[in-house]
Tab-separated table of C-alpha atoms in Angstrom:
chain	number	residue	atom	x	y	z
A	1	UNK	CA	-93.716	-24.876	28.602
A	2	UNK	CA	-97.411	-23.978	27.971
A	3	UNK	CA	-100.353	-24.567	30.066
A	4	UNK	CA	-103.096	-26.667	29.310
A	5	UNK	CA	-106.353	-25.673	30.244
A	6	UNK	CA	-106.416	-24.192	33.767
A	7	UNK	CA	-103.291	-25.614	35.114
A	8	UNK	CA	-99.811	-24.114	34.895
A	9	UNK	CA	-96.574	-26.220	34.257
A	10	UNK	CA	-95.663	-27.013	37.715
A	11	UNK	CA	-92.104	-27.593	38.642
A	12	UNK	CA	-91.433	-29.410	42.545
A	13	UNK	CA	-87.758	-29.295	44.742
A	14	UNK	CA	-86.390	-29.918	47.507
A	15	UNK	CA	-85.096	-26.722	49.687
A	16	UNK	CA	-81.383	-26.355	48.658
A	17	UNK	CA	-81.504	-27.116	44.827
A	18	UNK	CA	-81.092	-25.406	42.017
A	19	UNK	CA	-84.290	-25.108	39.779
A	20	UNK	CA	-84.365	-24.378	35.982
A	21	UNK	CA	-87.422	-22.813	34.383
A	22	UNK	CA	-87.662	-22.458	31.049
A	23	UNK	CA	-89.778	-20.573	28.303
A	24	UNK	CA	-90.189	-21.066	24.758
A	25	UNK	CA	-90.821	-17.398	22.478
A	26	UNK	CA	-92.214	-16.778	19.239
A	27	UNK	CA	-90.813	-13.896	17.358
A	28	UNK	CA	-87.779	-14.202	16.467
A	29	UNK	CA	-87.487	-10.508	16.412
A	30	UNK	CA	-87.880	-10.160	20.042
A	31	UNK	CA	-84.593	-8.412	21.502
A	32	UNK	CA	-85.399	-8.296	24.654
A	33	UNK	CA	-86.779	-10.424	27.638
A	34	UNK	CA	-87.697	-10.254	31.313
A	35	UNK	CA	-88.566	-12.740	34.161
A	36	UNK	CA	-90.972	-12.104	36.376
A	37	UNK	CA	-92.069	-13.498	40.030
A	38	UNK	CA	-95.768	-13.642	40.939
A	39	UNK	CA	-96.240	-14.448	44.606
A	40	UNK	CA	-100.291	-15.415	45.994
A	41	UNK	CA	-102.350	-12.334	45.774
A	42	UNK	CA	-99.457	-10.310	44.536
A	43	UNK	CA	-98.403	-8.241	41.148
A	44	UNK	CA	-95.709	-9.602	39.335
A	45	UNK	CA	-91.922	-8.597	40.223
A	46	UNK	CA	-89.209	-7.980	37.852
A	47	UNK	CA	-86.416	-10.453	38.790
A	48	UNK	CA	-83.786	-10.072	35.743
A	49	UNK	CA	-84.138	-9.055	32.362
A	50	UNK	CA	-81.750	-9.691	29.354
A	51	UNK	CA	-81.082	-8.272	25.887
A	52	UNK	CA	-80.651	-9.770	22.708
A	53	UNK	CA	-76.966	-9.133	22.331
A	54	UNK	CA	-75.992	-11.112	25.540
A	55	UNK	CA	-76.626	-15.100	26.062
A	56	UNK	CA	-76.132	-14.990	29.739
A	57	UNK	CA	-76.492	-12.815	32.537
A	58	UNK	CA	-76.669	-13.119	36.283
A	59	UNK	CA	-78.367	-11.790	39.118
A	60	UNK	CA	-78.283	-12.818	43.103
A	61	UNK	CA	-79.118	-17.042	43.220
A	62	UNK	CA	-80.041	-16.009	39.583
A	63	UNK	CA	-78.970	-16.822	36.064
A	64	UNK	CA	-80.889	-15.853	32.956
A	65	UNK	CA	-79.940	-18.261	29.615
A	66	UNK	CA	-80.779	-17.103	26.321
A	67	UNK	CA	-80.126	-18.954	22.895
A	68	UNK	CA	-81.597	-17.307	19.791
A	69	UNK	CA	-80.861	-20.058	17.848
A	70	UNK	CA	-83.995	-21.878	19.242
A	71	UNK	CA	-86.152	-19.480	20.958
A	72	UNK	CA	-85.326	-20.369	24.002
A	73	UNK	CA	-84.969	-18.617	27.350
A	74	UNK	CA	-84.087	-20.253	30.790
A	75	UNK	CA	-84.149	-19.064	34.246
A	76	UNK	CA	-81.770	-20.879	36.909
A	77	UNK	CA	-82.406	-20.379	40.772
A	78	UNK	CA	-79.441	-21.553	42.713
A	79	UNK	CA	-80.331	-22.773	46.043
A	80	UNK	CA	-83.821	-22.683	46.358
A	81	UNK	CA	-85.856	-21.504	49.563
A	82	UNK	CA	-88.946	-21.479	50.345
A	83	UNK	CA	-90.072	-18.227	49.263
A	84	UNK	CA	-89.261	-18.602	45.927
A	85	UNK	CA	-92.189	-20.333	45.444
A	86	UNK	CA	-94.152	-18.597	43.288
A	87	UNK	CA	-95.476	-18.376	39.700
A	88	UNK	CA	-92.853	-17.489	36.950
A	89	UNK	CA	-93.154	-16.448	33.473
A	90	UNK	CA	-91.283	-14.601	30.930
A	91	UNK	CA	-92.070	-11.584	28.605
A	92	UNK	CA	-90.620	-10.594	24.960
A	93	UNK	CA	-90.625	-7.678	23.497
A	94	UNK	CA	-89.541	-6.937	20.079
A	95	UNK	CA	-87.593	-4.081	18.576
A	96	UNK	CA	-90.107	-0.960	18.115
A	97	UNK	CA	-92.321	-1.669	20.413
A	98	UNK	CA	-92.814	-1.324	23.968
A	99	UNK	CA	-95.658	-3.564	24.172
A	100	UNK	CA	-94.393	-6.994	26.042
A	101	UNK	CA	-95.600	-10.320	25.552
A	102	UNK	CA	-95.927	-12.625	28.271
A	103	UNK	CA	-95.590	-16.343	28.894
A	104	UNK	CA	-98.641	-18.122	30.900
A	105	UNK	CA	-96.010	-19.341	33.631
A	106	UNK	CA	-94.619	-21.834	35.429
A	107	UNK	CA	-95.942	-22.715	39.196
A	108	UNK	CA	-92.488	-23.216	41.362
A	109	UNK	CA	-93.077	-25.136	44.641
A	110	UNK	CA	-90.669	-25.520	47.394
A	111	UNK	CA	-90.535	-28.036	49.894
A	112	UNK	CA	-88.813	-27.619	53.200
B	1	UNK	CA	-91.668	4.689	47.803
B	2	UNK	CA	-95.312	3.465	47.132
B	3	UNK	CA	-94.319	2.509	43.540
B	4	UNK	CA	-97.478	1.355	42.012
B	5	UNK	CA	-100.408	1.669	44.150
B	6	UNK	CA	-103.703	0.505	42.866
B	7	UNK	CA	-107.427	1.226	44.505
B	8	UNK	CA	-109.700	-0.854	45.181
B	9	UNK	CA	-108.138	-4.287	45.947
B	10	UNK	CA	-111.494	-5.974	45.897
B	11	UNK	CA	-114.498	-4.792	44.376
B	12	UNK	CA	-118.057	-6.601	44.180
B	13	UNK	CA	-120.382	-5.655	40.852
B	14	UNK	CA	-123.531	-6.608	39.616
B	15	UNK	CA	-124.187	-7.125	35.647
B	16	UNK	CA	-124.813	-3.281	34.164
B	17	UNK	CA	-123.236	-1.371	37.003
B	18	UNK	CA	-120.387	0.912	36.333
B	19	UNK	CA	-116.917	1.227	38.297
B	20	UNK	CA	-113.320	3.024	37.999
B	21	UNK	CA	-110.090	1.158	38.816
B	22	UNK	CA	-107.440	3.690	39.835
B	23	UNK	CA	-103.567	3.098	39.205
B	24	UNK	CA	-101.237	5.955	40.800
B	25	UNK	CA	-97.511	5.684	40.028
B	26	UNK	CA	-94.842	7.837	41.616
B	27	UNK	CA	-92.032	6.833	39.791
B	28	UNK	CA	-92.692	9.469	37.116
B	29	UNK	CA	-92.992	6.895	34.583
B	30	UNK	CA	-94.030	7.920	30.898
B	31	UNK	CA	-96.024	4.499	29.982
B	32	UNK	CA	-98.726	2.739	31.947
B	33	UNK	CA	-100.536	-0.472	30.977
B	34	UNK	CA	-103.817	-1.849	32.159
B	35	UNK	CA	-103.860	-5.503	31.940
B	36	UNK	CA	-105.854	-8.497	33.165
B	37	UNK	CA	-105.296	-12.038	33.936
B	38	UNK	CA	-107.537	-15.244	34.546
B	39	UNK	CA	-106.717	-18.440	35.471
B	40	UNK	CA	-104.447	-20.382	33.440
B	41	UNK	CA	-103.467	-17.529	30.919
B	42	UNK	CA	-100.624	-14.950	30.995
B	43	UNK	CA	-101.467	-11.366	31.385
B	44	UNK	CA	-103.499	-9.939	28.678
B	45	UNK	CA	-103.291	-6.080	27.646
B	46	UNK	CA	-106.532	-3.888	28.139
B	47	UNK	CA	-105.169	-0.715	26.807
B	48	UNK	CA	-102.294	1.408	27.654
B	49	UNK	CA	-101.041	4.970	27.710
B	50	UNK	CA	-97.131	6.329	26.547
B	51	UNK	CA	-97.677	9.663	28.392
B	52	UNK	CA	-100.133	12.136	29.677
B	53	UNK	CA	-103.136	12.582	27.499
B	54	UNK	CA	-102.700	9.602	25.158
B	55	UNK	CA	-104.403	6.249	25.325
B	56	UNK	CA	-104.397	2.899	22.489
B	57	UNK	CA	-106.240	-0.184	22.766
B	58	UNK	CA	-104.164	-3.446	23.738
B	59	UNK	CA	-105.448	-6.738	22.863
B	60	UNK	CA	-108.948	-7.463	24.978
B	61	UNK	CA	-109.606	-3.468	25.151
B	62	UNK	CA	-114.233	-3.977	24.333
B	63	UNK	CA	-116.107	-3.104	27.332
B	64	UNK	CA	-112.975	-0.724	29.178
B	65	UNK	CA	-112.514	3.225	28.443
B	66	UNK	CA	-109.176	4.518	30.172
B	67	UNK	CA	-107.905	8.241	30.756
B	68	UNK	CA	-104.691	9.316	31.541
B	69	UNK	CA	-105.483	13.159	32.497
B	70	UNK	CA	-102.433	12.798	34.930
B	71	UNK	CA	-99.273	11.434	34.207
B	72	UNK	CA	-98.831	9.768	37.442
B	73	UNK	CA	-102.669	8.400	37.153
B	74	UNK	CA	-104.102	5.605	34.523
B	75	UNK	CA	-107.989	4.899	35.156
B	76	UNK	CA	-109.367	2.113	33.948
B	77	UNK	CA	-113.422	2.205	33.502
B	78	UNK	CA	-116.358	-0.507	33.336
B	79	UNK	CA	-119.335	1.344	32.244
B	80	UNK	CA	-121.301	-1.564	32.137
B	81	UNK	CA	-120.096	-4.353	33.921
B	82	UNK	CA	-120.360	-8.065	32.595
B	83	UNK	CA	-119.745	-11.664	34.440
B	84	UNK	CA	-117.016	-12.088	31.867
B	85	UNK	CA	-114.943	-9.246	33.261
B	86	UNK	CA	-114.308	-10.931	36.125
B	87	UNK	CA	-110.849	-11.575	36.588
B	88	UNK	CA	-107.883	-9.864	38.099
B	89	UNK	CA	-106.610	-6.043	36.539
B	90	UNK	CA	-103.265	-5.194	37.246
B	91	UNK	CA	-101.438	-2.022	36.312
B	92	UNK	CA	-98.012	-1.759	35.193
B	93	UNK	CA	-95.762	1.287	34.683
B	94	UNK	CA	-92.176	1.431	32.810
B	95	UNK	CA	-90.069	4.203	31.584
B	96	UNK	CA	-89.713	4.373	27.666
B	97	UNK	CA	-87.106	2.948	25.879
B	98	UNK	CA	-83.808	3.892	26.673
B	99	UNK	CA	-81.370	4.144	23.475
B	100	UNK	CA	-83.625	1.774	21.919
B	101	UNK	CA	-83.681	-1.118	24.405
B	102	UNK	CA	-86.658	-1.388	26.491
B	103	UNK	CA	-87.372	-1.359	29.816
B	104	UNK	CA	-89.047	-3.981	32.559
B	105	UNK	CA	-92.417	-2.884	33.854
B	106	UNK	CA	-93.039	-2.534	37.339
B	107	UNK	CA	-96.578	-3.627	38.277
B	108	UNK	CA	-99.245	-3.207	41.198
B	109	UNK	CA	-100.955	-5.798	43.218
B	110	UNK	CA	-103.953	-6.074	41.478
B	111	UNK	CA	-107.981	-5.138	41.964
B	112	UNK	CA	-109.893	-8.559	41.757
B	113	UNK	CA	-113.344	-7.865	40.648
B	114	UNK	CA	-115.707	-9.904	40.635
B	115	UNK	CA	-118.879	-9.274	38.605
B	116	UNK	CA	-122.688	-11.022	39.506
């Protein structure tokens, strides 16, 4: 989702559960897309990426959705911890270019 | 394997002063990116470099200059520093696209400037 204002989307668990982020994109050219993890006072970290000829890939705890049809990108964390809390957003970028665009986030909290 | 390594972390500035962000990269990456992000918005492009001696403006590039004498080196300068460049730069590096899919950039841990 977007943000409005100053405040990110903000999605709460329990430790143990599986959380879903999602992210809406605009160009419908875009062929390829990227998650990234943004910890406190850190850069952001790749976690997965996925091109436009797949609809699912998966990482460790980590699943990456995509469906074309509606613009539409998902990223599932299987049983949460902790320290995946953290700020998550995606990036597109569209064939020919190299320049990505990214997502304003979504704040993950974790509760022990 | 420092990755991306950027100096300062912090810097204090006072309106009109000048300052250079370094980014160093030692993955022999082609591309580097200077981006940087405020509160409540996603990371916004400054300008960015696709190899040694090359530079292009990104979206917000007014008030920056950048050099890229050094392929493992993107600079990033203020020469006069306003209140509304403070924020948080990050630098990013990637390799160029590989059989025409792109690749994820790998980022530092930010300078947060702050300007008076």
């Amino acid at each position: 989702g977007e943000s409005v204002g100053l405040h990110l989307p903000t999605l709460s668990v329990q430790e143990g559960d599986n959380s879903i982020i999602n992210c809406a994109y605009s160009n419908s050219a875009s062929d390829y897309f990227i998650w990234y993890k943004q910890e406190s006072g850190k850069g952001p970290q790749f976690i997965i990426d996925i091109r436009s000829n797949m609809d699912k890939r998966q990482g460790q705890r980590v699943t990456v959705l995509l469906n074309k049809t509606v613009k539409h990108l998902s990223l599932q964390i299987a049983a949460t911890q902790p320290g995946d809390s953290a700020v998550y957003f995606c990036a597109e970028i569209s064939g020919g270019s190299y320049i990505p665009t990214f997502g304003r986030g979504t704040s993950l909290i974790v509760h022990p | 394997n420092a990755g991306v390594t950027q100096t300062p972390k912090f810097r204090v500035l006072k309106t009109g002063q000048s300052m250079t962000l370094l980014c160093a990269q030692d993955m022999n990456h082609e591309y580097m990116y200077w981006y940087r992000q405020d509160p409540g918005m996603g990371l916004r492009l400054i300008h960015y470099s696709v190899g040694e001696g090359t530079t292009a403006k990104g979206e917000v590039p007014d008030g920056y200059n950048v050099s890229r004498l050094k392929k493992q080196n993107f600079l990033l300068g203020l020469e006069s520093a306003a209140p509304s460049q403070t924020s948080v730069y990050f630098c990013a590096s990637s390799y160029p696209p590989d059989r025409k899919f792109n690749q994820p950039q790998h980022f530092g841990d930010g300078t947060r400037l702050s300007i008076l």
